[in-house]
XYZ file of C-alpha atoms in Angstrom:
701
model
C 74.687 127.308 154.711
C 74.130 124.865 152.506
C 71.864 122.545 155.071
C 73.712 118.766 153.867
C 72.671 115.520 154.766
C 75.568 112.742 156.719
C 76.315 109.899 154.833
C 77.167 108.974 158.345
C 74.336 109.525 160.132
C 72.693 107.605 157.470
C 74.385 104.630 158.562
C 73.588 104.751 161.954
C 70.589 104.658 161.052
C 70.485 101.832 159.583
C 73.456 99.801 161.637
C 71.879 100.594 164.584
C 69.242 98.177 165.363
C 71.706 96.194 163.296
C 74.271 96.381 166.545
C 71.145 95.800 168.917
C 70.323 92.339 167.442
C 73.387 90.899 167.242
C 73.821 91.647 170.441
C 70.806 90.370 171.618
C 71.640 87.772 169.476
C 74.651 86.143 170.216
C 75.300 87.597 173.746
C 71.810 87.218 174.528
C 72.981 85.037 177.913
C 75.852 87.589 179.144
C 73.853 90.799 178.910
C 70.817 89.139 180.815
C 67.612 90.403 179.648
C 67.940 93.741 180.401
C 70.765 94.806 178.945
C 68.608 92.665 175.617
C 65.907 95.040 175.803
C 67.920 98.038 176.501
C 70.860 97.747 173.724
C 68.056 97.030 171.101
C 65.179 99.838 172.477
C 68.162 102.614 172.147
C 69.469 101.109 168.682
C 66.518 101.711 167.587
C 65.338 104.915 169.645
C 69.065 107.072 168.307
C 67.768 105.403 164.381
C 64.223 107.107 164.954
C 65.829 110.418 166.795
C 68.466 110.554 163.531
C 65.324 109.476 161.137
C 63.787 112.619 162.505
C 66.626 114.832 161.763
C 66.673 113.887 158.083
C 63.572 114.789 157.715
C 63.527 117.955 159.414
C 66.815 118.934 157.103
C 64.854 117.850 153.773
C 62.469 119.730 155.044
C 64.315 122.721 155.575
C 65.394 122.446 151.849
C 69.032 120.214 152.543
C 69.294 118.431 148.644
C 67.791 114.851 148.706
C 71.196 112.373 148.812
C 71.944 109.665 146.708
C 75.645 108.200 147.009
C 76.890 104.581 146.886
C 78.353 103.665 149.741
C 80.748 100.285 148.565
C 80.469 98.459 145.578
C 79.510 94.616 146.190
C 80.939 93.437 142.720
C 82.015 94.793 138.957
C 81.636 91.855 135.822
C 82.361 92.850 132.850
C 81.712 96.467 133.294
C 78.214 95.780 135.489
C 78.436 96.928 138.819
C 76.477 96.659 141.639
C 76.619 98.853 144.519
C 75.354 99.220 148.235
C 74.060 103.110 148.976
C 71.733 105.053 150.510
C 68.738 107.225 148.434
C 67.269 109.487 150.385
C 64.885 111.896 149.492
C 60.960 113.084 151.541
C 59.596 109.748 150.462
C 63.025 108.068 152.188
C 62.491 109.875 155.353
C 58.782 109.611 155.985
C 59.354 106.120 155.774
C 62.097 105.670 158.066
C 60.239 107.908 160.051
C 57.342 105.696 160.264
C 59.111 102.422 160.529
C 61.361 103.782 163.562
C 58.839 104.825 165.570
C 56.844 102.543 165.650
C 59.318 99.926 165.521
C 60.142 101.706 169.046
C 56.951 101.715 169.833
C 56.703 98.031 169.459
C 59.678 97.333 171.677
C 58.735 98.893 174.403
C 55.526 97.229 174.440
C 57.027 94.198 174.459
C 58.985 94.258 177.949
C 55.549 93.666 178.877
C 53.997 91.457 176.300
C 56.757 88.838 176.561
C 57.891 88.924 180.137
C 57.890 85.537 181.150
C 58.899 84.092 177.622
C 61.802 81.957 177.551
C 62.689 83.560 173.912
C 63.025 87.030 175.435
C 66.482 88.232 174.893
C 65.691 86.416 171.112
C 61.983 88.142 170.188
C 63.974 91.776 170.608
C 67.175 90.423 168.486
C 64.328 89.435 165.600
C 62.379 92.659 165.990
C 65.414 94.765 165.976
C 67.234 92.802 163.131
C 63.481 92.845 161.264
C 64.028 97.602 161.637
C 67.298 96.786 160.464
C 65.674 95.306 156.781
C 63.332 97.264 156.568
C 65.563 100.330 156.885
C 67.931 98.501 154.286
C 64.715 98.202 151.874
C 63.519 101.947 151.592
C 66.804 103.661 151.605
C 68.401 101.906 149.167
C 69.246 103.438 146.032
C 69.367 99.982 143.386
C 67.339 97.521 142.725
C 69.649 94.844 144.472
C 69.739 96.036 147.671
C 66.066 96.619 147.295
C 65.805 92.482 146.796
C 68.186 91.993 149.701
C 65.845 94.034 151.842
C 63.153 92.745 150.612
C 64.580 89.158 151.278
C 65.364 89.526 155.039
C 62.121 91.073 155.842
C 61.311 87.569 154.792
C 62.762 85.714 156.364
C 62.854 87.727 160.029
C 59.233 87.625 159.155
C 59.381 83.812 158.524
C 61.410 83.486 162.313
C 58.962 86.033 164.260
C 55.898 84.367 162.759
C 57.099 80.943 163.714
C 58.823 82.043 166.909
C 56.587 79.522 169.028
C 58.193 77.117 167.479
C 56.987 74.287 168.994
C 53.293 75.336 167.950
C 52.629 73.085 164.778
C 50.572 75.989 163.881
C 53.364 78.628 164.160
C 55.522 76.445 162.411
C 52.706 75.844 159.657
C 51.830 79.529 159.610
C 55.751 80.464 159.155
C 55.941 78.166 156.331
C 53.021 79.207 154.270
C 54.094 82.894 154.581
C 57.295 81.722 153.422
C 56.491 79.666 150.375
C 53.553 82.449 149.113
C 56.168 84.866 149.326
C 58.564 83.030 147.758
C 55.725 82.639 144.800
C 56.039 87.070 144.941
C 59.793 86.766 144.879
C 60.207 84.942 141.977
C 58.567 87.362 139.882
C 59.886 90.468 141.470
C 63.363 88.700 140.994
C 62.143 88.638 136.906
C 61.079 92.474 136.717
C 64.550 92.565 138.348
C 65.946 90.775 135.564
C 64.394 92.849 132.894
C 65.829 96.653 134.885
C 69.047 94.972 133.884
C 68.903 93.434 131.110
C 66.770 96.290 128.802
C 68.593 99.132 131.059
C 72.298 97.995 131.817
C 71.951 98.785 135.311
C 69.921 98.262 138.745
C 70.768 102.068 139.652
C 67.274 103.660 140.233
C 68.571 107.443 138.635
C 69.876 105.926 136.261
C 67.199 103.683 135.562
C 64.261 106.427 136.193
C 65.844 109.747 134.597
C 66.325 106.701 131.193
C 62.578 105.600 131.646
C 60.914 107.052 129.517
C 63.634 106.800 126.194
C 64.559 103.123 126.827
C 60.793 101.780 127.374
C 58.586 104.899 126.278
C 59.046 104.061 122.576
C 56.790 101.115 122.464
C 59.195 98.352 122.857
C 57.673 95.014 122.803
C 59.638 91.558 123.747
C 57.651 87.909 122.556
C 57.678 86.259 125.502
C 55.528 83.565 123.361
C 55.412 83.514 119.496
C 53.391 85.887 117.312
C 51.883 87.716 120.947
C 54.167 91.355 122.091
C 54.287 92.490 125.143
C 54.715 96.498 126.165
C 58.850 96.024 128.026
C 56.944 98.408 130.228
C 54.040 96.730 130.982
C 56.214 93.160 131.668
C 58.619 94.786 134.009
C 56.105 96.676 136.063
C 53.664 93.822 136.006
C 56.098 91.431 137.159
C 57.676 94.066 139.976
C 54.402 94.310 141.078
C 53.768 90.355 141.786
C 56.081 90.899 144.487
C 53.948 93.613 145.753
C 51.693 91.475 145.607
C 53.660 89.031 147.760
C 54.835 91.569 150.556
C 52.037 93.675 150.144
C 49.276 90.412 150.895
C 47.139 91.437 147.575
C 44.537 88.345 146.161
C 45.259 85.922 145.713
C 48.821 85.941 147.409
C 46.730 86.941 150.163
C 46.776 83.889 152.111
C 49.612 84.263 154.634
C 49.085 87.221 156.129
C 45.804 86.205 158.758
C 48.127 83.420 159.424
C 50.803 85.548 160.452
C 48.579 86.137 163.738
C 50.034 83.169 165.191
C 53.561 85.262 166.271
C 53.058 87.174 169.155
C 51.611 90.052 169.088
C 54.238 93.365 169.475
C 54.860 91.490 165.722
C 51.878 91.513 164.562
C 51.464 94.971 165.314
C 55.419 95.345 163.645
C 54.939 93.468 160.273
C 50.860 95.057 159.524
C 52.062 98.722 160.455
C 55.054 99.203 159.668
C 57.518 97.172 158.245
C 56.401 94.036 155.822
C 53.154 94.279 154.222
C 53.833 98.000 153.197
C 57.024 97.473 151.484
C 55.267 96.723 148.643
C 53.568 99.722 148.462
C 56.572 101.951 148.921
C 58.338 100.029 145.839
C 55.636 100.497 143.507
C 55.883 103.867 144.859
C 59.285 104.199 144.432
C 58.787 103.080 141.193
C 56.252 104.962 139.519
C 58.360 106.600 136.835
C 58.343 102.911 135.213
C 54.161 101.993 136.323
C 53.604 105.741 134.642
C 54.634 104.179 131.005
C 52.144 101.225 131.205
C 48.142 101.496 131.372
C 47.917 97.745 131.450
C 49.721 97.728 134.254
C 48.125 100.381 136.561
C 44.859 98.953 135.238
C 46.093 95.545 137.015
C 46.509 96.963 139.867
C 44.179 98.966 140.466
C 41.495 95.134 139.613
C 43.969 94.250 142.066
C 43.749 95.983 145.029
C 39.589 96.583 144.414
C 39.573 93.093 144.691
C 41.612 92.521 147.867
C 39.876 96.047 149.409
C 36.573 94.374 149.429
C 36.727 90.729 149.320
C 39.159 90.165 152.186
C 36.800 93.070 154.778
C 33.901 90.663 153.949
C 36.051 87.883 155.662
C 36.501 90.423 158.520
C 32.936 89.923 159.812
C 32.845 86.601 160.247
C 35.821 86.547 162.334
C 35.412 86.069 166.259
C 39.911 86.257 167.215
C 40.258 89.587 167.935
C 43.597 89.962 166.115
C 42.151 88.419 163.264
C 39.650 91.123 162.606
C 41.966 93.435 162.672
C 44.566 91.539 160.462
C 41.745 91.031 157.413
C 41.573 95.640 158.393
C 45.194 94.785 157.662
C 44.501 93.386 153.998
C 41.778 95.421 153.195
C 43.321 98.584 154.155
C 46.302 97.425 151.826
C 44.038 97.327 148.980
C 42.908 100.701 149.375
C 46.325 101.684 149.549
C 46.730 99.408 146.214
C 44.113 101.011 144.738
C 45.421 104.773 145.043
C 48.811 103.071 142.970
C 46.641 102.222 140.519
C 44.740 105.630 139.687
C 48.956 106.481 140.032
C 47.641 108.575 143.219
C 51.114 107.215 144.364
C 50.910 109.816 147.119
C 47.772 108.751 148.816
C 48.976 105.881 148.800
C 51.433 106.289 150.717
C 50.097 109.215 152.834
C 47.436 106.112 153.595
C 50.665 104.260 154.262
C 51.806 106.281 157.204
C 48.234 107.530 159.015
C 47.630 103.608 158.411
C 50.715 102.835 160.311
C 50.470 104.757 163.118
C 45.822 103.324 164.204
C 46.704 99.884 163.080
C 50.033 99.562 165.388
C 47.511 101.017 168.216
C 44.896 98.535 166.573
C 46.973 95.407 167.123
C 48.601 96.309 170.575
C 45.084 97.400 172.169
C 44.242 93.537 170.970
C 47.441 92.702 172.668
C 46.401 94.303 175.647
C 42.736 92.726 175.565
C 44.650 89.709 175.276
C 46.503 90.493 178.512
C 44.028 91.377 180.492
C 41.756 87.651 179.310
C 45.107 85.774 179.764
C 45.462 85.284 176.470
C 41.395 84.638 175.294
C 41.323 86.054 171.732
C 38.095 84.861 171.194
C 35.696 87.745 171.536
C 32.479 86.414 172.035
C 34.489 85.751 175.678
C 35.053 88.650 176.624
C 32.000 91.444 176.573
C 31.906 95.009 179.284
C 36.038 94.912 179.671
C 35.495 99.157 179.367
C 35.042 99.713 182.558
C 37.776 97.033 183.608
C 40.543 98.683 180.972
C 39.573 102.332 180.279
C 43.184 103.009 178.719
C 43.526 100.566 176.599
C 38.974 101.179 175.320
C 39.406 104.901 175.109
C 42.549 104.323 172.720
C 41.306 101.777 170.388
C 38.034 103.934 169.892
C 40.250 106.586 169.030
C 41.822 103.607 166.214
C 38.528 102.678 164.906
C 37.481 106.024 164.112
C 40.807 106.328 162.449
C 40.674 103.217 160.729
C 36.531 103.810 159.685
C 37.848 107.161 158.008
C 35.826 109.679 160.504
C 35.999 113.395 159.117
C 38.850 115.045 160.872
C 40.913 111.296 162.018
C 43.746 110.292 160.811
C 42.157 107.531 158.488
C 39.427 110.240 157.014
C 42.291 112.825 155.351
C 43.798 109.439 153.446
C 41.213 107.216 152.986
C 38.289 110.263 151.517
C 41.049 110.894 149.002
C 42.074 107.517 147.853
C 37.877 107.226 147.438
C 37.855 110.788 145.386
C 40.823 109.618 143.973
C 39.244 106.080 142.469
C 36.030 108.332 141.601
C 38.038 110.346 139.211
C 40.682 107.869 137.774
C 37.510 105.627 136.940
C 36.574 108.134 133.518
C 39.810 107.362 131.617
C 39.851 103.097 132.849
C 37.331 101.671 131.709
C 34.942 98.967 133.880
C 38.394 98.405 135.911
C 38.145 101.678 137.206
C 34.321 101.854 137.566
C 34.819 98.689 139.354
C 37.914 100.084 142.015
C 35.907 102.997 142.944
C 32.530 100.928 143.435
C 34.618 98.597 145.193
C 36.607 100.812 147.894
C 32.926 102.952 148.357
C 31.691 100.041 149.686
C 34.451 99.041 151.499
C 33.412 102.015 153.644
C 30.396 99.942 154.939
C 32.158 97.209 155.527
C 35.164 98.125 156.992
C 33.207 100.068 159.703
C 30.582 97.192 160.243
C 33.376 94.640 161.564
C 35.205 97.185 163.061
C 32.373 98.276 165.399
C 32.003 95.160 166.345
C 34.813 94.312 167.048
C 33.845 97.129 169.762
C 31.265 96.137 171.084
C 31.726 92.287 171.726
C 35.058 93.021 173.348
C 34.059 96.132 175.323
C 30.441 96.483 175.903
C 27.073 94.002 177.042
C 27.534 91.517 179.033
C 30.581 90.425 180.968
C 31.203 86.737 179.006
C 34.384 85.949 179.677
C 32.394 84.559 183.735
C 30.469 81.839 181.390
C 32.572 78.306 180.907
C 32.770 78.625 177.503
C 30.991 81.235 175.186
C 27.152 81.540 174.315
C 27.082 80.181 171.000
C 30.647 78.197 170.017
C 30.953 76.744 166.429
C 33.473 74.684 164.721
C 34.648 77.781 162.927
C 34.973 79.830 166.072
C 37.648 77.660 167.582
C 40.988 77.902 167.507
C 44.531 77.831 168.753
C 45.196 79.883 171.763
C 48.443 81.776 172.461
C 50.273 79.783 175.045
C 52.914 80.953 175.650
C 53.799 82.282 179.271
C 52.032 85.141 180.146
C 53.491 88.574 181.246
C 54.653 88.932 184.495
C 51.848 91.804 185.105
C 49.389 89.123 185.476
C 51.263 88.078 189.166
C 49.066 90.835 189.643
C 45.097 90.270 188.289
C 42.795 89.320 191.320
C 40.082 86.177 191.333
C 36.326 86.312 192.240
C 34.772 83.919 194.373
C 33.958 81.697 191.152
C 37.959 81.697 190.185
C 36.991 83.712 186.993
C 39.987 85.872 186.322
C 39.156 89.862 186.433
C 40.468 92.117 184.312
C 42.831 94.800 184.990
C 44.225 97.694 182.802
C 47.754 96.592 181.441
C 50.352 97.780 182.798
C 52.339 101.442 181.574
C 54.785 99.721 179.324
C 51.788 98.689 177.139
C 49.252 101.307 178.093
C 51.913 104.398 176.670
C 52.638 103.382 173.715
C 48.807 103.509 173.270
C 48.558 106.423 174.245
C 51.846 107.793 171.999
C 50.388 105.715 168.960
C 46.554 107.506 169.710
C 48.384 110.944 169.320
C 49.191 110.981 166.117
C 46.446 108.635 165.050
C 43.613 111.283 165.474
C 46.119 114.545 164.601
C 48.537 113.712 162.369
C 46.363 113.160 159.166
C 45.103 117.347 159.996
C 48.602 118.595 159.652
C 50.239 116.836 157.085
C 47.228 116.183 154.752
C 47.882 119.742 152.146
C 51.721 119.265 152.383
C 51.531 115.553 151.541
C 49.091 115.234 149.612
C 47.606 118.525 147.812
C 51.030 121.203 147.639
C 49.218 123.666 149.858
C 50.645 124.412 153.922
C 48.812 122.733 156.937
C 45.517 125.348 156.502
C 45.612 125.140 152.539
C 45.953 128.902 152.218
C 49.364 128.780 150.978
C 50.900 127.425 147.732
C 54.251 125.166 148.202
C 56.369 123.017 146.923
C 54.843 119.292 146.552
C 55.908 117.349 149.481
C 57.580 114.260 147.186
C 58.820 116.676 144.336
C 61.175 114.400 142.607
C 60.386 111.114 144.529
C 57.033 110.749 143.067
C 56.394 111.724 139.502
C 52.551 111.001 138.130
C 52.359 112.183 134.161
C 49.334 115.284 133.510
C 47.080 113.036 132.280
C 47.047 110.822 135.705
C 46.975 113.121 137.951
C 44.129 113.091 140.017
C 45.349 114.175 142.837
C 45.261 117.618 140.794
C 41.617 117.104 140.374
C 40.610 117.152 144.109
C 43.533 119.819 145.516
C 41.378 121.764 142.860
C 37.783 121.021 143.032
C 37.293 119.579 147.215
C 40.833 120.642 148.607
C 40.294 124.073 150.785
C 42.007 123.092 153.873
C 41.878 120.414 156.428
C 38.846 121.684 158.533
C 36.614 122.493 154.834
C 37.424 119.096 153.768
C 36.448 117.099 156.790
C 32.803 118.685 156.532
C 32.535 118.344 153.181
C 33.125 114.738 154.019
C 30.172 114.960 156.497
C 28.054 115.117 152.582
C 29.830 112.123 150.964
C 28.627 108.724 149.906
C 31.345 106.911 152.047
C 30.727 109.078 155.245
C 27.206 107.535 154.990
C 27.696 104.286 153.815
C 30.472 104.117 156.922
C 27.565 105.673 158.976
C 24.901 102.884 157.880
C 27.333 100.514 159.325
C 28.143 101.203 162.724
C 24.095 101.824 163.086
C 23.701 98.158 162.253
C 26.901 96.928 164.391
C 24.974 99.331 167.054
C 21.539 97.171 166.477
C 23.354 93.756 166.059
C 25.508 94.180 168.750
C 24.451 96.293 171.162
C 21.070 97.121 171.386
C 19.733 93.374 170.164
C 22.216 90.806 170.006
C 20.434 87.688 169.408
C 19.740 89.701 166.051
C 23.442 88.149 165.184
C 22.519 84.434 165.484
C 19.282 85.319 164.052
C 21.360 87.011 160.542
C 23.605 84.284 160.605
C 21.784 81.300 160.316
C 19.329 83.715 157.501
C 22.724 84.347 155.645
C 24.263 80.557 156.154
C 25.699 80.519 152.286
C 27.956 83.516 151.944
C 28.296 83.100 156.151
C 29.834 80.164 155.153
C 31.337 81.134 151.986
C 32.977 83.824 154.169
C 34.124 81.413 157.168
C 36.001 79.444 154.518
C 37.393 82.434 153.021
C 36.337 81.887 149.643
C 38.934 78.457 150.130
C 41.294 80.450 148.665
C 43.541 78.219 151.364
C 42.132 75.515 149.768
C 43.452 76.371 146.193
C 46.749 77.087 147.802
C 47.344 74.142 149.475
C 45.320 71.006 148.137
C 45.468 72.327 144.537
C 48.551 74.069 144.475
C 50.715 73.223 146.782
C 49.177 69.950 146.685
C 49.316 69.270 142.497
C 53.054 70.732 142.966
C 53.605 67.734 146.195
C 52.063 65.600 143.408
C 54.200 66.182 140.738
C 56.793 65.811 143.243
C 56.579 62.978 143.928
C 55.644 61.380 140.156
C 58.981 62.769 139.045
C 60.436 61.105 141.734
C 58.853 57.783 140.771
C 59.917 58.567 137.292
C 63.219 59.328 139.033
C 63.379 55.823 140.194
C 61.712 53.115 138.035
C 62.848 54.578 134.671
C 65.573 57.033 134.874
C 67.963 55.304 138.076
C 65.790 51.881 137.479
C 65.924 51.623 133.720
C 68.818 54.127 131.968
C 71.443 54.552 134.942
C 71.053 51.225 137.220
C 69.740 49.504 133.343
C 72.281 49.616 131.616
C 74.866 48.873 134.585
C 73.420 45.993 135.434
C 73.552 44.901 131.367
C 77.018 46.276 131.201
C 78.125 43.739 134.409
C 75.561 41.206 133.014
C 77.714 41.267 129.624
C 80.758 41.517 131.326
C 79.964 38.205 133.280
C 79.737 36.761 130.098
C 82.592 37.349 128.021
C 84.946 36.820 131.379
C 83.993 33.114 130.589
C 85.536 33.329 127.405
C 88.628 34.192 129.188
C 89.614 31.507 130.414
C 93.664 31.728 129.751
C 93.711 28.194 128.127
C 95.260 28.040 124.373
C 92.673 25.126 122.926
C 89.748 27.233 123.569
C 91.176 30.477 122.374
C 91.988 27.484 118.891
C 88.597 26.265 119.462
C 86.772 29.787 119.157
C 88.309 30.886 116.314
C 87.655 27.969 114.245
C 84.095 27.720 115.069
C 84.506 31.818 114.196
C 85.849 30.802 111.221
C 83.370 28.370 110.388
C 80.632 31.014 110.835
C 82.449 33.216 108.812
C 82.607 31.584 105.963
C 79.677 29.707 106.251
C 78.043 33.210 105.916
C 80.061 34.523 102.975
C 79.177 31.250 101.215
C 75.557 31.758 101.831
C 75.902 35.724 100.538
C 77.414 35.250 97.484
C 74.890 31.989 96.672
């Protein structure tokens, strides 16, 4: 009997979180805190269970689902639908989104326990889950854009959740406006698809991508300069991905998203908004494979993001911001994989990264709870004996992040580095730049990751000090000032009035443990099927996991080369990892961080003074914020003020009000001539006749 995916099941998956969001948002007072958390958690749990069921059906041989649910509109033969395309790529994303979201929902019970916006927060995160599901399950560009904008809107609401804090309001506006830049490019790309293909349906566009765009069609945007249509559409679509997935230079919003509560930081960075761009490019692989220029552009942007944003994480002192810049760097790795046509490696790293990055963010939140919402790592230290569960789970997340062999992050990240090495051979200087960026990024990632562990969990217990040992202007930040979770009521105090840290409650630590498990093991068991077309052990060939969902031209298939030359099963691949340059650079980062922040902590201050200029550049984040805020945003504001001045003085003042004033003046003069007295009119006629005769006589003579 053939296995068939049910449309009803798919509707339940996407609508269950929406139902929970509506109940918690509109009827939060009626259902109370317990009701709001229960209905949203049950909705996401049902969505997660059904998503796992759909993925199991596809693995067992069910045909991919692609049907329209209803028609939005039909105008002059052009139709737009709401529908689902569910293949293995979609199902994998559905499971990741709902699983991480479910754990974030549970974690929120502890983290937001005393917050007055408790019901509102649950409504927002459930709505966030619905928006992301609508995006990944779409079978057409219009529904994709609906989900695309919905996640942007909800992220705006969540980043600015504590709307009484000016920094939160600034951060959510910044995220919203920067994403509008990317979304404008995305919208133009979708318009190009509609113009050239006459439809927005995925299946139709992908089936006709070669005939429509593969023939070298060009368009002249500027006279005399021809652009490949495929390149134009792909770059415009990728600009949208640059905004959502925070690629340079549209990356500036993501670090400031830390102004939102920690649970939403985990959800944004791990499973929802920032992964949307990576997923979109992978979904559009039939289009991107037609443009070498677009792929090189993607590779360059991803490599720049992977290395240079990672460097900023080295000088951050806020525990959440270190993890945030780590997200930027890892998104750069995924983008590099897209640029070398290793789409499967990109989404595989997306999956593994979702688990260990959610783990690191939620672990950071657990530390913040224990430290009574202190986020500066220089005011921590020695916490491992107070918080053993948080400590060991964060160690696991760190080992996965730095791509330690046998951990999940190794199988995805090391594959990307190898793919970049093979892909560099045919992409000139861009390929070489991309490979060295991700290779050196391994050292950077290792250094700031272990720096975080040492400053937080090792060394002297600096939280007993009145102030950090080395405060400076760049180290100051606004702390989270929301109500503390109820679990803090049980925290004791020492004789000096210092809060004694304790392990977080089970609603916080349970998600950490559940995320630590896939952070260790999921790469080991899924790398073979998802990347190299073998079973998990590497012994038997199977059909590629993303067959039919991702398309790669033979000349671009870097993963096939890795499969034939390096993949002999997960154990052999991990053992080979100990011999690669990436591992030794990772080890070097670990050793340097160990020396500077554990064995000889005084070296950190000396290094800071010795490298004052590079540190200043990194602390100012390459002045990217100044460019956007003072340059583009400030320039736009000045342009708006100048336009307003021209509008008020020239257009309104001269053209509109001036014309009206002249007409009013003329009418007042003419009114005086309309006296109603006959002798005035006779006198005027005589004077006029005399003037007319004088002109005629002068003309004739």
